[in-house]
Coordinates of C-alpha atoms and ligand atoms in Angstrom, one line a residue:
M1 CA 24.2 4.0 -0.4
A2 CA 22.6 3.1 3.0
K3 CA 21.9 -0.3 4.1
F4 CA 20.3 -2.2 6.9
L5 CA 22.4 -4.4 9.0
V6 CA 20.1 -7.0 10.8
K7 CA 21.3 -9.6 13.3
D8 CA 19.6 -12.6 14.8
N9 CA 19.0 -11.9 18.2
G10 CA 16.3 -14.0 19.4
P11 CA 12.4 -13.5 19.9
L12 CA 11.2 -10.1 19.6
T13 CA 8.9 -8.9 22.5
G14 CA 7.1 -5.7 23.6
E15 CA 4.7 -3.4 22.2
V16 CA 4.8 -1.4 18.6
T17 CA 2.3 1.3 17.5
I18 CA 1.2 1.0 14.0
S19 CA 1.3 4.4 11.7
G20 CA -1.5 5.6 9.4
S21 CA -2.0 3.8 6.2
K22 CA 0.2 4.5 3.2
N23 CA -2.2 3.3 0.9
S24 CA -4.9 5.2 2.4
V25 CA -3.1 8.7 2.7
L26 CA -2.1 8.8 -0.8
P27 CA -5.3 8.6 -2.7
I28 CA -6.7 10.9 0.1
M29 CA -3.9 13.7 -0.6
A30 CA -4.5 13.4 -4.3
A31 CA -8.5 14.0 -3.8
T32 CA -7.5 17.4 -2.0
L33 CA -7.4 18.5 -5.5
L34 CA -10.9 18.3 -5.9
S35 CA -11.6 21.4 -3.6
D36 CA -10.2 24.9 -3.1
E37 CA -10.6 24.6 0.6
E38 CA -8.2 23.3 3.1
C39 CA -8.0 19.7 4.1
V40 CA -6.3 18.4 7.1
I41 CA -5.2 14.8 7.4
C42 CA -4.2 13.4 10.7
D43 CA -2.2 10.3 11.4
A44 CA -0.4 10.9 8.1
P45 CA 2.7 8.4 8.2
D46 CA 6.2 9.9 7.7
L47 CA 7.1 8.1 4.5
R48 CA 9.0 8.6 1.4
D49 CA 6.1 8.1 -0.7
V50 CA 4.2 10.7 1.2
D51 CA 7.1 13.2 0.7
V52 CA 6.9 12.6 -2.9
M53 CA 3.1 13.0 -3.1
C54 CA 3.8 16.4 -1.0
R55 CA 6.2 17.5 -3.6
L56 CA 4.0 16.2 -6.5
L57 CA 1.1 18.3 -5.1
E58 CA 3.2 21.5 -4.6
G59 CA 4.2 21.3 -8.3
L60 CA 0.6 21.5 -9.0
D61 CA 0.4 24.8 -6.8
V62 CA -1.2 23.2 -3.8
E63 CA -0.2 24.6 -0.6
V64 CA 1.2 21.9 1.6
N65 CA 2.1 22.0 5.2
A66 CA 3.6 18.9 6.6
D67 CA 4.1 18.5 10.2
F68 CA 5.5 15.1 10.7
K69 CA 6.2 15.4 14.4
E70 CA 2.4 15.6 14.9
N71 CA 1.8 13.5 11.5
I72 CA -0.5 16.1 10.3
L73 CA -0.8 17.3 6.8
S74 CA -2.7 20.5 5.8
L75 CA -3.4 20.8 2.0
R76 CA -5.2 23.6 0.1
A77 CA -5.6 23.6 -3.7
V78 CA -6.7 27.2 -4.1
N79 CA -5.4 27.6 -7.6
V80 CA -4.5 24.6 -9.6
T81 CA -3.0 25.9 -12.7
R82 CA -1.4 22.8 -14.0
N83 CA -2.9 19.6 -15.1
E84 CA 0.3 17.6 -15.5
V85 CA 2.4 15.6 -13.0
P86 CA 6.3 16.1 -13.7
F87 CA 7.7 12.8 -15.2
D88 CA 10.5 12.7 -12.6
L89 CA 8.1 12.6 -9.6
A90 CA 5.6 10.2 -11.7
K91 CA 8.2 7.5 -12.6
R92 CA 8.9 7.2 -8.8
M93 CA 5.7 6.4 -7.5
R94 CA 2.7 4.7 -9.3
A95 CA 0.5 6.3 -6.8
S96 CA 1.0 9.4 -8.8
I97 CA -1.5 8.4 -11.3
L98 CA -4.2 9.1 -8.5
T99 CA -4.1 12.6 -9.2
M100 CA -5.5 12.0 -12.8
G101 CA -9.0 11.6 -11.7
P102 CA -9.2 14.8 -9.4
L103 CA -7.2 16.9 -11.8
L104 CA -9.6 15.9 -14.7
A105 CA -12.8 16.6 -12.7
R106 CA -11.3 19.9 -11.2
M107 CA -9.4 21.2 -14.4
G108 CA -11.1 19.7 -17.2
S109 CA -8.1 17.8 -18.3
A110 CA -5.1 15.8 -16.9
R111 CA -2.0 14.5 -18.3
A112 CA -0.1 11.7 -16.8
A113 CA 3.3 10.3 -17.3
L114 CA 3.0 6.4 -17.4
P115 CA 3.4 5.8 -13.8
G116 CA 6.5 4.0 -11.8
G117 CA 6.7 2.7 -8.4
C118 CA 7.7 -1.0 -7.4
A119 CA 8.7 -3.1 -10.4
I120 CA 6.3 -6.0 -9.7
G121 CA 4.5 -6.3 -12.9
A122 CA 3.2 -4.7 -15.8
R123 CA 0.8 -2.5 -14.0
P124 CA -1.0 -1.0 -16.7
I125 CA -3.7 1.8 -16.3
D126 CA -6.2 0.8 -19.0
L127 CA -9.1 0.5 -16.1
H128 CA -8.5 4.0 -15.0
L129 CA -8.7 5.3 -18.6
K130 CA -11.6 3.2 -19.4
G131 CA -13.5 4.9 -16.6
F132 CA -12.6 8.3 -17.7
E133 CA -13.7 7.6 -21.3
L134 CA -17.0 6.2 -20.2
M135 CA -17.5 9.4 -18.2
G136 CA -17.2 11.4 -21.5
A137 CA -13.4 12.2 -21.5
E138 CA -11.1 12.2 -24.6
L139 CA -8.1 10.5 -24.5
E140 CA -4.8 11.5 -26.4
Y141 CA -1.7 9.5 -26.1
G142 CA 1.7 10.9 -26.5
A143 CA 5.3 9.4 -26.5
N144 CA 5.2 8.6 -22.8
Y145 CA 2.0 10.1 -21.5
V146 CA -1.7 10.0 -21.8
E147 CA -3.9 13.2 -21.6
A148 CA -7.7 12.9 -20.7
R149 CA -9.9 15.9 -21.5
A150 CA -13.6 16.6 -20.4
D151 CA -15.2 20.0 -19.9
R152 CA -17.5 18.2 -17.3
L153 CA -17.4 14.6 -16.8
R154 CA -20.9 13.1 -16.8
G155 CA -22.0 10.2 -14.7
A156 CA -21.8 6.7 -16.4
K157 CA -22.1 3.0 -15.7
I158 CA -18.8 1.3 -15.5
Y159 CA -17.8 -2.2 -15.1
L160 CA -14.0 -3.0 -14.0
D161 CA -12.9 -6.1 -15.7
Y162 CA -10.7 -6.6 -12.6
P163 CA -11.3 -5.0 -9.0
S164 CA -8.3 -2.6 -9.3
V165 CA -7.6 -0.5 -6.3
G166 CA -6.1 2.4 -8.1
A167 CA -9.0 2.5 -10.8
T168 CA -11.6 2.2 -8.3
E169 CA -10.1 5.2 -6.3
N170 CA -9.4 7.4 -9.5
I171 CA -12.9 6.9 -11.0
M172 CA -14.6 7.3 -7.5
A173 CA -12.9 10.7 -7.1
A174 CA -13.4 12.1 -10.4
A175 CA -17.2 10.9 -10.4
S176 CA -17.8 12.9 -7.0
L177 CA -17.6 16.2 -9.4
A178 CA -19.3 14.6 -12.5
D179 CA -22.7 15.6 -13.8
G180 CA -25.1 13.0 -12.8
T181 CA -24.9 9.4 -11.1
T182 CA -21.9 7.1 -11.7
V183 CA -22.1 3.3 -10.9
I184 CA -18.8 1.4 -10.8
E185 CA -19.2 -2.6 -10.8
N186 CA -16.8 -5.0 -9.8
V187 CA -14.9 -2.6 -7.7
A188 CA -12.2 -3.1 -5.2
K189 CA -13.3 -3.6 -1.8
E190 CA -10.1 -2.5 0.4
P191 CA -10.4 -0.7 3.5
E192 CA -8.5 2.1 1.7
I193 CA -11.4 2.3 -0.6
V194 CA -13.7 2.7 2.4
D195 CA -11.4 5.3 3.8
L196 CA -11.3 7.4 0.7
A197 CA -15.1 7.2 0.3
S198 CA -15.5 8.5 3.8
F199 CA -13.0 11.3 3.2
L200 CA -14.8 12.2 0.0
N201 CA -18.3 12.2 1.8
K202 CA -16.9 14.4 4.5
M203 CA -15.9 16.8 1.7
G204 CA -19.5 16.8 0.5
A205 CA -19.5 14.0 -2.1
R206 CA -22.4 11.5 -2.2
I207 CA -20.9 8.0 -2.3
K208 CA -22.6 4.8 -1.3
G209 CA -21.7 1.2 -1.3
A210 CA -17.8 1.6 -0.6
G211 CA -16.5 -1.6 0.7
T212 CA -19.1 -3.7 -1.4
D213 CA -18.8 -4.8 -5.2
T214 CA -20.8 -1.8 -6.4
I215 CA -20.2 1.8 -5.6
K216 CA -22.7 4.6 -6.6
I217 CA -21.6 8.0 -6.8
E218 CA -24.1 11.3 -7.2
G219 CA -22.0 13.9 -8.5
V220 CA -22.1 17.3 -6.7
E221 CA -21.4 20.7 -8.0
R222 CA -18.6 21.4 -5.6
L223 CA -16.6 19.9 -2.9
H224 CA -15.4 21.7 0.4
G225 CA -12.5 21.4 2.8
T226 CA -12.5 18.8 5.8
K227 CA -10.6 17.0 8.5
H228 CA -9.7 13.4 8.5
I229 CA -7.8 10.7 10.4
V230 CA -6.6 7.8 8.1
I231 CA -6.9 4.5 8.9
P232 CA -4.0 2.3 10.3
D233 CA -1.8 0.6 8.0
R234 CA -2.8 -2.9 7.6
I235 CA 0.2 -4.0 5.8
E236 CA 2.5 -2.6 8.6
M237 CA 0.3 -4.5 10.9
G238 CA 0.8 -7.6 9.2
T239 CA 4.7 -7.3 8.7
F240 CA 4.9 -6.7 12.6
M241 CA 2.9 -9.8 13.0
V242 CA 5.2 -11.8 11.0
A243 CA 8.3 -10.2 12.7
A244 CA 6.7 -11.5 15.9
A245 CA 6.1 -14.9 14.4
I246 CA 9.4 -15.6 12.5
T247 CA 11.3 -14.8 15.7
R248 CA 9.0 -16.8 17.7
G249 CA 8.2 -13.8 19.8
D250 CA 5.5 -12.3 21.7
V251 CA 4.5 -8.6 20.2
L252 CA 1.3 -6.4 21.1
L253 CA 0.5 -4.1 18.2
R254 CA -1.3 -0.9 19.1
N255 CA -3.5 1.2 16.8
V256 CA -4.9 -1.9 14.7
V257 CA -8.2 -2.9 13.2
P258 CA -8.0 -6.7 13.3
D259 CA -10.8 -6.9 10.8
H260 CA -8.5 -5.3 8.1
V261 CA -5.9 -8.2 8.7
R262 CA -8.2 -11.1 9.0
P263 CA -6.6 -13.4 6.3
V264 CA -3.1 -12.8 8.0
I265 CA -4.5 -13.7 11.4
A266 CA -6.1 -17.0 9.9
K267 CA -2.8 -17.9 8.3
L268 CA -0.7 -17.1 11.3
R269 CA -3.0 -19.4 13.5
E270 CA -3.1 -22.2 10.8
C271 CA 1.0 -22.0 11.2
G272 CA 0.5 -22.4 15.0
C273 CA 0.6 -18.9 16.3
L274 CA -1.6 -17.5 19.0
V275 CA -3.3 -14.1 17.8
E276 CA -5.4 -12.4 20.5
D277 CA -7.5 -9.4 20.1
T278 CA -7.1 -7.8 23.3
Q279 CA -8.3 -4.4 24.5
E280 CA -4.9 -2.9 24.1
G281 CA -4.4 -4.2 20.8
L282 CA -3.5 -7.4 18.7
R283 CA -1.1 -9.9 20.4
V284 CA 0.9 -12.3 18.6
R285 CA 2.6 -15.1 20.3
A286 CA 4.7 -17.7 18.4
N287 CA 6.7 -19.2 21.5
E288 CA 4.0 -21.7 22.6
K289 CA 4.5 -24.5 20.1
P290 CA 6.6 -25.4 16.9
L291 CA 5.3 -23.4 13.8
V292 CA 4.0 -25.7 10.9
A293 CA 3.3 -25.2 7.0
T294 CA 0.5 -23.6 5.4
D295 CA -0.5 -22.6 1.8
I296 CA -1.3 -19.0 0.6
K297 CA -3.2 -17.6 -2.5
T298 CA -3.1 -13.7 -2.8
L299 CA -6.3 -12.3 -3.9
P300 CA -8.0 -9.1 -3.8
Y301 CA -9.4 -8.0 -0.4
P302 CA -10.9 -9.6 1.8
G303 CA -8.6 -12.4 0.5
F304 CA -5.0 -12.8 1.5
P305 CA -3.2 -9.4 0.6
T306 CA -0.3 -9.6 -2.2
D307 CA 1.5 -6.9 -0.1
M308 CA 1.9 -9.5 2.6
Q309 CA 2.9 -12.3 0.4
S310 CA 6.8 -11.7 0.4
Q311 CA 6.9 -11.4 4.3
F312 CA 4.9 -14.4 4.9
M313 CA 7.0 -16.5 2.6
A314 CA 10.0 -15.5 4.7
L315 CA 8.2 -17.1 7.6
L316 CA 7.3 -20.2 5.9
T317 CA 10.8 -20.7 5.2
T318 CA 11.4 -21.4 8.8
V319 CA 8.4 -23.4 9.6
E320 CA 8.1 -27.3 10.0
G321 CA 6.9 -28.9 6.5
R322 CA 6.3 -27.7 2.8
S323 CA 4.1 -24.6 1.8
T324 CA 2.8 -23.2 -1.4
V325 CA 2.2 -19.6 -2.3
I326 CA 0.3 -18.7 -5.3
E327 CA 0.5 -15.1 -6.5
T328 CA -2.5 -14.1 -8.6
V329 CA -2.5 -10.2 -8.4
F330 CA 0.7 -9.2 -9.7
E331 CA 2.5 -11.5 -12.5
N332 CA 6.2 -10.5 -11.3
R333 CA 6.2 -10.5 -7.5
Y334 CA 8.6 -13.3 -6.8
M335 CA 11.8 -11.2 -7.0
H336 CA 12.7 -11.6 -3.1
I337 CA 12.9 -15.5 -3.8
S338 CA 16.5 -15.4 -5.3
E339 CA 17.3 -13.3 -2.1
L340 CA 15.7 -15.7 0.2
N341 CA 17.4 -18.6 -1.5
R342 CA 20.7 -16.8 -1.0
M343 CA 20.0 -17.1 2.6
G344 CA 19.4 -20.9 2.1
A345 CA 15.7 -21.0 1.5
N346 CA 15.8 -23.3 -1.5
I347 CA 12.4 -22.1 -2.7
T348 CA 11.3 -23.0 -6.3
I349 CA 9.0 -21.4 -8.6
E350 CA 6.5 -23.2 -10.9
G351 CA 4.6 -20.9 -12.9
R352 CA 2.6 -18.6 -10.5
S353 CA 3.3 -21.0 -7.5
A354 CA 6.2 -21.0 -5.3
V355 CA 7.0 -24.0 -3.3
I356 CA 8.9 -23.4 0.2
P357 CA 10.5 -26.7 1.7
G358 CA 10.4 -25.0 5.2
S359 CA 12.7 -26.2 8.1
T360 CA 15.3 -23.9 6.9
H361 CA 18.3 -22.7 8.9
L362 CA 18.7 -18.9 7.4
V363 CA 22.1 -17.8 7.2
G364 CA 22.6 -14.1 6.8
C365 CA 24.3 -12.6 3.8
Q366 CA 24.4 -9.8 1.4
V367 CA 20.9 -9.2 -0.2
M368 CA 19.2 -6.7 -2.3
S369 CA 15.6 -5.1 -1.8
T370 CA 13.9 -5.2 -5.1
D371 CA 10.7 -3.7 -3.9
L372 CA 9.1 -2.3 -1.0
R373 CA 7.4 -5.4 0.4
A374 CA 10.5 -7.6 -0.8
G375 CA 12.8 -5.6 1.2
A376 CA 10.6 -5.9 4.3
A377 CA 10.7 -9.7 3.8
L378 CA 14.4 -9.7 3.7
V379 CA 14.5 -7.6 7.0
L380 CA 12.1 -10.4 8.6
A381 CA 14.2 -13.1 7.2
G382 CA 17.4 -11.5 8.6
L383 CA 15.8 -11.2 12.2
A384 CA 15.5 -15.0 12.1
A385 CA 19.0 -16.0 10.4
E386 CA 22.3 -16.6 11.8
G387 CA 24.9 -14.0 11.6
T388 CA 24.4 -10.8 9.8
T389 CA 22.2 -9.9 6.9
E390 CA 23.2 -6.9 5.0
I391 CA 20.3 -5.4 3.0
S392 CA 21.0 -2.9 0.2
E393 CA 18.7 -0.7 -1.9
I394 CA 16.7 0.1 1.2
Y395 CA 15.2 3.2 -0.3
H396 CA 12.4 0.8 -1.5
I397 CA 11.5 -0.1 2.0
E398 CA 11.8 3.5 3.4
R399 CA 9.0 4.3 0.7
G400 CA 6.3 2.5 2.8
Y401 CA 7.4 1.9 6.4
S402 CA 7.5 4.7 8.8
Q403 CA 10.5 4.5 11.3
F404 CA 11.0 1.0 10.6
V405 CA 14.2 0.5 12.2
E406 CA 13.2 2.6 15.5
K407 CA 10.1 0.5 15.8
L408 CA 11.9 -2.8 15.4
R409 CA 14.6 -1.9 17.7
G410 CA 11.8 -0.9 20.1
I411 CA 10.8 -4.5 20.6
G412 CA 14.4 -6.0 20.5
A413 CA 15.5 -6.4 17.1
D414 CA 19.1 -5.9 16.3
I415 CA 19.1 -3.7 13.1
S416 CA 21.0 -0.7 12.2
R417 CA 21.0 1.7 9.2
V418 CA 24.4 2.4 7.9
D419 CA 25.6 4.7 5.1
Ligands
LIG501 C1 -2.6 -0.8 -4.9 C2 -1.6 -0.6 -3.8 C3 -0.5 -1.8 -3.9 C4 -1.1 -3.1 -3.8 C5 -2.2 -3.3 -5.0 C6 -3.0 -4.7 -4.8 C7 -1.6 1.6 -3.4 C8 -0.8 3.0 -3.6 N1 -1.1 0.6 -3.8 O1 -1.8 -0.7 -6.1 O2 0.3 -1.6 -2.5 O3 -0.2 -4.1 -3.9 O4 -3.3 -2.2 -4.9 O5 -3.5 -4.7 -3.6 O6 -2.6 1.5 -2.9 N2 -4.3 -3.5 -13.3 C9 -4.8 -3.7 -14.8 N3 -5.3 -2.3 -15.3 C10 -5.4 -1.3 -14.5 C11 -5.1 -1.5 -13.2 C12 -4.5 -2.5 -12.6 O7 -4.5 -4.6 -15.5 O8 -5.9 -0.3 -15.1 C13 -3.8 -4.9 -12.7 C14 -2.5 -4.5 -12.3 O9 -1.4 -4.8 -13.3 C15 -2.3 -5.7 -11.3 C16 -3.8 -5.8 -10.8 O10 -4.6 -5.1 -11.6 O11 -2.2 -7.1 -11.7 C17 -4.0 -5.0 -9.4 O12 -3.7 -3.7 -9.6 P1 -4.1 -2.6 -8.6 O13 -5.2 -3.1 -7.6 O14 -4.8 -1.4 -9.5 O15 -3.1 -2.1 -7.7 P2 -2.6 -0.5 -7.4 O16 -3.8 0.4 -7.2 O17 -1.7 -0.2 -8.5

């Protein structure tokens, strides 16, 4: 089993270029099922999840050409003959569920194995299914699958009980080919929603309001091929910002949209970091004064992202004073705490809150990555810990960070991948 060995070697300095967004490219890839023409996706990150989505689409007879040297994906769903995602792929990646809306709209039916991915909570798909049902689909439940059927979806008024990212994406994609107008209320407002809407609109969809609480979709007869550049990955941005902070370094991030990481910037500033939006990119400096505690509560966008909670918690173990973190998006996203505690963090959990005493002298040891972002947090902790941190189960991390080791080494980190 491959592992990361991370050593403490002082402040990280230099420049790092952020890759295209994982959470943008996956729904966009799924949405290419909506047209029989070729779609070209630029700045596609070279990630395990993207590879799984390529295989999943190939399994549905989509022609897939991936050029990860140039980060370009060409996808053409000429003849989609199957309506089902194989279980072995679905269980590896929750985003496999994002093929359901496009398949249902294109094929008139879609069968989904109940999805997998990071084990960070129950993660049901009831809101996705509620949307399909309101658009006229009939649902049939089997042992480990659900099938939705509708000859042609029809426009509907849908209120989401929670602004779920995946449900918003799935319903928006399906509604693009529905008969009539769909209005979805209380939708997710994440930048990835806006990116998917902009991709669909380039394909000929008529979507308005992405990025606000309400999205309106006028269904069209057919969608055509297009070319699209995915937005930079805001969670990768945030992770490298914290890497600069936790090592008290000075790092310039290129290919960024600072507006997408506003809460992370705000919290880093509260801790005492200098974050500058320069012409070249976002510069994070943490070497001017001692860093201090802050409190965090995760929320849907534009709140503090749950996907940055574990990495930020790693940072908070090293600052002066006691911090509190409250996770509100997922009910089981504290699995990194036991691993950080093995490194000396002494974090306690009270319900949905975690209390971080701070001023910890982290010490490297053997730790296990339990999910994608938890794994990233352990790498960051390892950069600041005395001695060597050995991180196992790194396939989680490789699901979502492109060339993580290379990029970290490029700014001076002592990290290696060993088999
Ligand atoms: C997406 C992101 C993930 C991120 C999450 C929240 C992708 C591929 N993944 O995941 O990285 O952590 O947004 O920002 O984009 N829920 C329900 N019923 C549903 C759907 C969701 O109860 O039908 C609940 C979930 O259990 C969870 C919360 O809503 O507690 C948020 O989930 P959601 O926004 O759907 O996240 P994902 O789309 O799975």
